[in-house]
Amino acid sequence: MAASSRLLWASRAAAYLRISTFPRAFSTVLKDLKYADTHEWVKVEGDSATVGITDHAQDHLGDVVYVELPEVGVSVSQGKNFGAVESVKATSDINSPVSGEVVEVNEKLSEEPGLVNASPYEKGWIIKVKLSDSGELNSLMDDEKYSKFCEEEDNH
Amino acid sequence: MASAGLAGVSGAACPLMRLVTMSSVPILQQLHLEERLLRCTPDNWCIINDSTAPATIVMGVSGRVSELVEIQPVLRDQVPVVRRFSGGGTVIVDQGTVFVTFICNKNAVTGLQPFPRDIMSWSGQLYGKVFDRFGEFHLRENDYAFSHRKFGGNAQSITKNRWVHHTSFLWDYDVKNMDYLKIPKRAPEYRLARNHTDFLCRMKEYIPSRSVFTDGVIAALGEHFSVQPMDLQAILSSHEEFVPSTKLVSQQDLEEIVSSKESFRV
């Protein structure tokens, strides 16, 4: 395809998939999610939220070999760690972008921790939370702010 | 001011790094100290522990005992097994091991993002300054090596605003101790299925003395930080309410694994 046709196709595909695109090859950032500066994402549906780590995070962590999941029923607080991912030599805390009660954990990650790398926004989700304070979402970044944040971190 | 640093090589103020040097401290106690300093203090730390006793097997946070350790001889000889708070593989440490640990705020090193490979690369550059004069030093995947032989193994733990990078260095090792460890399924590519003896080397064959090594580490740190020696006793008695996650694997747990047909994480 000619370059202009490719760009047109790419931007239409991006709009359909709700993906932000930039001229350079940045990590994927989804439009409908909110983001923490510790690289976790949250998808809110009513008073329920799904949490995972971003494409930027999984790319920088390397191959995830183990995910330490919390128990269902525990409380999580915005900005506090609730679990960890292990990638080769490192454990890295996962910090909750929201406060509430853990109502479900992604048990598949026990057998397939690599889902966090392969599908960070879909199959690699980590916990589902019943929100206790939806006002906290205002302190999180939208996709544009988060993309810029990642760009600044990588160019530091 | 206690928090201000002296001017470094570039003339700019260096962040403070508190230095703790100790000798023959049991590895379980060292790891408990590290967790406390990581989770309960805002400071940068370097911990050097020259030698340890008793000889102890130390696994990473998610290691499966049955896959990594020869449990029968371990039970027979009552070798302690510890699960540490950081990631990474399994080692057996003893009086021939020298430990160096960095605990840093995420802003301690300008431009360094708190991710595993970034920290690992930074450490490789720092240790290059220490080891280049003694041998063909490399950071090979996640290990420190002379040529293709490993002498230092690394592990990390990264929290929201701080990270730990700790290393067990093989100043010397007892070949017999390696028999307590299985060859891991997850091994670096450069290992090429070599057994422990062919894969590892001893630092004492490259460097004149342990103190030459540790002095070299402190000198290399001094190019980035203002290094302040600390009194170990004062630190050991602080934050006693903190409960570390590093644990000794009990004899009962080891016996259950032996008697069980399936492997599970203890």
Short mmCIF file of N, CA and C in Angstrom, two decimals, chain A residues 44-123:
data_model
loop_
_atom_site.label_atom_id
_atom_site.label_comp_id
_atom_site.label_asym_id
_atom_site.label_seq_id
_atom_site.Cartn_x
_atom_site.Cartn_y
_atom_site.Cartn_z
N VAL A 44 -13.30 0.97 34.65
CA VAL A 44 -14.41 1.13 35.58
C VAL A 44 -15.73 0.86 34.88
N GLU A 45 -16.56 0.03 35.53
CA GLU A 45 -17.92 -0.22 35.01
C GLU A 45 -18.86 -0.13 36.21
N GLY A 46 -19.52 1.02 36.35
CA GLY A 46 -20.37 1.25 37.53
C GLY A 46 -19.48 1.37 38.76
N ASP A 47 -19.78 0.56 39.80
CA ASP A 47 -18.93 0.62 40.98
C ASP A 47 -17.95 -0.56 41.02
N SER A 48 -17.73 -1.13 39.83
CA SER A 48 -16.81 -2.27 39.73
C SER A 48 -15.62 -1.86 38.87
N ALA A 49 -14.44 -2.32 39.23
CA ALA A 49 -13.23 -1.96 38.49
C ALA A 49 -12.36 -3.18 38.26
N THR A 50 -11.74 -3.20 37.07
CA THR A 50 -10.76 -4.25 36.76
C THR A 50 -9.39 -3.58 36.70
N VAL A 51 -8.39 -4.23 37.27
CA VAL A 51 -7.05 -3.64 37.40
C VAL A 51 -6.00 -4.55 36.78
N GLY A 52 -5.02 -3.94 36.14
CA GLY A 52 -3.89 -4.71 35.63
C GLY A 52 -2.69 -3.79 35.49
N ILE A 53 -1.61 -4.31 34.89
CA ILE A 53 -0.46 -3.43 34.63
C ILE A 53 -0.41 -3.11 33.14
N THR A 54 0.19 -1.99 32.81
CA THR A 54 0.12 -1.50 31.44
C THR A 54 1.14 -2.19 30.53
N ASP A 55 0.97 -1.90 29.25
CA ASP A 55 1.91 -2.44 28.25
C ASP A 55 3.32 -1.89 28.51
N HIS A 56 3.42 -0.62 28.89
CA HIS A 56 4.70 -0.01 29.23
C HIS A 56 5.38 -0.79 30.36
N ALA A 57 4.59 -1.11 31.37
CA ALA A 57 5.13 -1.82 32.54
C ALA A 57 5.60 -3.21 32.14
N GLN A 58 4.76 -3.95 31.42
CA GLN A 58 5.14 -5.34 31.11
C GLN A 58 6.37 -5.34 30.19
N ASP A 59 6.46 -4.36 29.33
CA ASP A 59 7.61 -4.28 28.43
C ASP A 59 8.90 -4.01 29.21
N HIS A 60 8.82 -3.14 30.21
CA HIS A 60 9.99 -2.80 31.00
C HIS A 60 10.34 -3.88 32.02
N LEU A 61 9.34 -4.64 32.44
CA LEU A 61 9.61 -5.69 33.44
C LEU A 61 10.30 -6.90 32.82
N GLY A 62 9.97 -7.20 31.57
CA GLY A 62 10.46 -8.44 30.98
C GLY A 62 9.47 -9.57 31.21
N ASP A 63 9.90 -10.78 30.90
CA ASP A 63 8.99 -11.93 30.99
C ASP A 63 8.53 -12.15 32.43
N VAL A 64 7.23 -12.11 32.62
CA VAL A 64 6.67 -12.34 33.96
C VAL A 64 6.61 -13.84 34.21
N VAL A 65 7.18 -14.29 35.31
CA VAL A 65 7.24 -15.73 35.60
C VAL A 65 6.35 -16.12 36.77
N TYR A 66 5.85 -15.13 37.50
CA TYR A 66 5.02 -15.44 38.66
C TYR A 66 4.24 -14.18 39.03
N VAL A 67 2.97 -14.38 39.42
CA VAL A 67 2.16 -13.26 39.89
C VAL A 67 1.66 -13.60 41.30
N GLU A 68 1.96 -12.74 42.24
CA GLU A 68 1.48 -12.93 43.62
C GLU A 68 0.14 -12.22 43.73
N LEU A 69 -0.92 -13.00 43.90
CA LEU A 69 -2.27 -12.46 43.90
C LEU A 69 -2.78 -12.29 45.33
N PRO A 70 -3.61 -11.28 45.57
CA PRO A 70 -4.20 -11.15 46.90
C PRO A 70 -5.35 -12.15 47.06
N GLU A 71 -5.84 -12.26 48.28
CA GLU A 71 -7.00 -13.13 48.53
C GLU A 71 -8.27 -12.34 48.17
N VAL A 72 -9.27 -13.04 47.71
CA VAL A 72 -10.58 -12.40 47.51
C VAL A 72 -11.10 -11.98 48.88
N GLY A 73 -11.63 -10.76 48.91
CA GLY A 73 -12.19 -10.28 50.17
C GLY A 73 -11.31 -9.25 50.86
N VAL A 74 -10.01 -9.20 50.50
CA VAL A 74 -9.15 -8.20 51.17
C VAL A 74 -9.47 -6.82 50.62
N SER A 75 -9.06 -5.81 51.43
CA SER A 75 -9.24 -4.43 50.99
C SER A 75 -7.99 -3.97 50.27
N VAL A 76 -8.18 -3.13 49.28
CA VAL A 76 -7.05 -2.47 48.62
C VAL A 76 -7.24 -0.97 48.78
N SER A 77 -6.11 -0.26 48.81
CA SER A 77 -6.15 1.21 48.94
C SER A 77 -5.40 1.83 47.79
N GLN A 78 -5.90 2.96 47.33
CA GLN A 78 -5.25 3.64 46.21
C GLN A 78 -3.80 3.95 46.56
N GLY A 79 -2.90 3.56 45.67
CA GLY A 79 -1.49 3.86 45.87
C GLY A 79 -0.73 2.86 46.70
N LYS A 80 -1.45 1.89 47.31
CA LYS A 80 -0.77 0.90 48.16
C LYS A 80 -0.61 -0.43 47.41
N ASN A 81 0.44 -1.17 47.74
CA ASN A 81 0.66 -2.43 47.02
C ASN A 81 -0.31 -3.51 47.49
N PHE A 82 -0.75 -4.35 46.53
CA PHE A 82 -1.66 -5.44 46.86
C PHE A 82 -1.13 -6.78 46.38
N GLY A 83 -0.08 -6.77 45.63
CA GLY A 83 0.45 -8.01 45.08
C GLY A 83 1.78 -7.70 44.43
N ALA A 84 2.29 -8.66 43.68
CA ALA A 84 3.58 -8.45 43.01
C ALA A 84 3.67 -9.30 41.77
N VAL A 85 4.49 -8.86 40.83
CA VAL A 85 4.85 -9.71 39.69
C VAL A 85 6.33 -10.02 39.81
N GLU A 86 6.70 -11.23 39.42
CA GLU A 86 8.10 -11.57 39.37
C GLU A 86 8.51 -11.73 37.92
N SER A 87 9.59 -11.05 37.55
CA SER A 87 10.11 -11.18 36.20
C SER A 87 11.59 -11.54 36.31
N VAL A 88 11.89 -12.77 36.03
CA VAL A 88 13.25 -13.32 36.06
C VAL A 88 13.89 -13.09 37.42
N LYS A 89 14.54 -11.96 37.64
CA LYS A 89 15.27 -11.78 38.90
C LYS A 89 14.58 -10.83 39.89
N ALA A 90 13.49 -10.22 39.48
CA ALA A 90 12.93 -9.16 40.32
C ALA A 90 11.49 -9.41 40.71
N THR A 91 11.15 -9.06 41.96
CA THR A 91 9.74 -8.91 42.30
C THR A 91 9.44 -7.41 42.23
N SER A 92 8.30 -7.08 41.66
CA SER A 92 7.89 -5.68 41.58
C SER A 92 6.50 -5.56 42.15
N ASP A 93 6.34 -4.65 43.09
CA ASP A 93 5.03 -4.45 43.70
C ASP A 93 4.02 -4.00 42.64
N ILE A 94 2.78 -4.45 42.81
CA ILE A 94 1.67 -3.89 42.02
C ILE A 94 0.88 -3.04 42.99
N ASN A 95 0.65 -1.78 42.62
CA ASN A 95 -0.05 -0.84 43.49
C ASN A 95 -1.45 -0.60 42.96
N SER A 96 -2.42 -0.58 43.84
CA SER A 96 -3.80 -0.43 43.38
C SER A 96 -4.09 1.02 42.99
N PRO A 97 -4.69 1.24 41.81
CA PRO A 97 -5.05 2.60 41.43
C PRO A 97 -6.35 3.06 42.10
N VAL A 98 -7.05 2.13 42.78
CA VAL A 98 -8.33 2.45 43.40
C VAL A 98 -8.42 1.78 44.77
N SER A 99 -9.38 2.27 45.56
CA SER A 99 -9.64 1.64 46.87
C SER A 99 -10.92 0.84 46.81
N GLY A 100 -10.96 -0.24 47.57
CA GLY A 100 -12.18 -1.04 47.60
C GLY A 100 -11.90 -2.45 48.09
N GLU A 101 -12.79 -3.36 47.72
CA GLU A 101 -12.67 -4.75 48.14
C GLU A 101 -12.41 -5.64 46.92
N VAL A 102 -11.46 -6.52 47.05
CA VAL A 102 -11.15 -7.45 45.95
C VAL A 102 -12.28 -8.48 45.87
N VAL A 103 -12.95 -8.53 44.70
CA VAL A 103 -14.08 -9.47 44.55
C VAL A 103 -13.71 -10.65 43.64
N GLU A 104 -12.64 -10.50 42.88
CA GLU A 104 -12.21 -11.59 42.02
C GLU A 104 -10.73 -11.40 41.70
N VAL A 105 -10.00 -12.51 41.58
CA VAL A 105 -8.62 -12.45 41.11
C VAL A 105 -8.50 -13.35 39.89
N ASN A 106 -7.55 -13.04 39.03
CA ASN A 106 -7.38 -13.80 37.80
C ASN A 106 -6.55 -15.05 38.08
N GLU A 107 -7.25 -16.14 38.41
CA GLU A 107 -6.57 -17.39 38.79
C GLU A 107 -5.72 -17.95 37.64
N LYS A 108 -6.08 -17.60 36.41
CA LYS A 108 -5.32 -18.12 35.25
C LYS A 108 -3.86 -17.71 35.33
N LEU A 109 -3.58 -16.60 36.01
CA LEU A 109 -2.20 -16.10 36.08
C LEU A 109 -1.30 -17.03 36.89
N SER A 110 -1.89 -17.89 37.70
CA SER A 110 -1.07 -18.84 38.46
C SER A 110 -0.39 -19.84 37.53
N GLU A 111 -1.14 -20.28 36.52
CA GLU A 111 -0.57 -21.22 35.55
C GLU A 111 0.05 -20.52 34.37
N GLU A 112 -0.47 -19.36 34.02
CA GLU A 112 0.02 -18.65 32.82
C GLU A 112 0.38 -17.21 33.16
N PRO A 113 1.43 -16.99 33.93
CA PRO A 113 1.80 -15.61 34.28
C PRO A 113 2.16 -14.78 33.05
N GLY A 114 2.56 -15.43 31.98
CA GLY A 114 2.93 -14.73 30.75
C GLY A 114 1.78 -13.98 30.09
N LEU A 115 0.54 -14.23 30.56
CA LEU A 115 -0.60 -13.49 30.02
C LEU A 115 -0.45 -12.00 30.29
N VAL A 116 0.26 -11.67 31.37
CA VAL A 116 0.49 -10.26 31.70
C VAL A 116 1.31 -9.59 30.60
N ASN A 117 2.23 -10.34 30.01
CA ASN A 117 3.03 -9.78 28.91
C ASN A 117 2.23 -9.80 27.60
N ALA A 118 1.61 -10.95 27.33
CA ALA A 118 0.98 -11.15 26.02
C ALA A 118 -0.28 -10.30 25.86
N SER A 119 -1.02 -10.11 26.96
CA SER A 119 -2.31 -9.43 26.87
C SER A 119 -2.54 -8.60 28.12
N PRO A 120 -1.76 -7.53 28.32
CA PRO A 120 -1.81 -6.80 29.59
C PRO A 120 -3.16 -6.15 29.88
N TYR A 121 -3.94 -5.83 28.85
CA TYR A 121 -5.21 -5.13 29.07
C TYR A 121 -6.42 -6.05 29.00
N GLU A 122 -6.22 -7.28 28.54
CA GLU A 122 -7.36 -8.19 28.38
C GLU A 122 -7.17 -9.42 29.25
N LYS A 123 -6.58 -10.46 28.70
CA LYS A 123 -6.46 -11.72 29.44
C LYS A 123 -5.53 -11.60 30.65
#
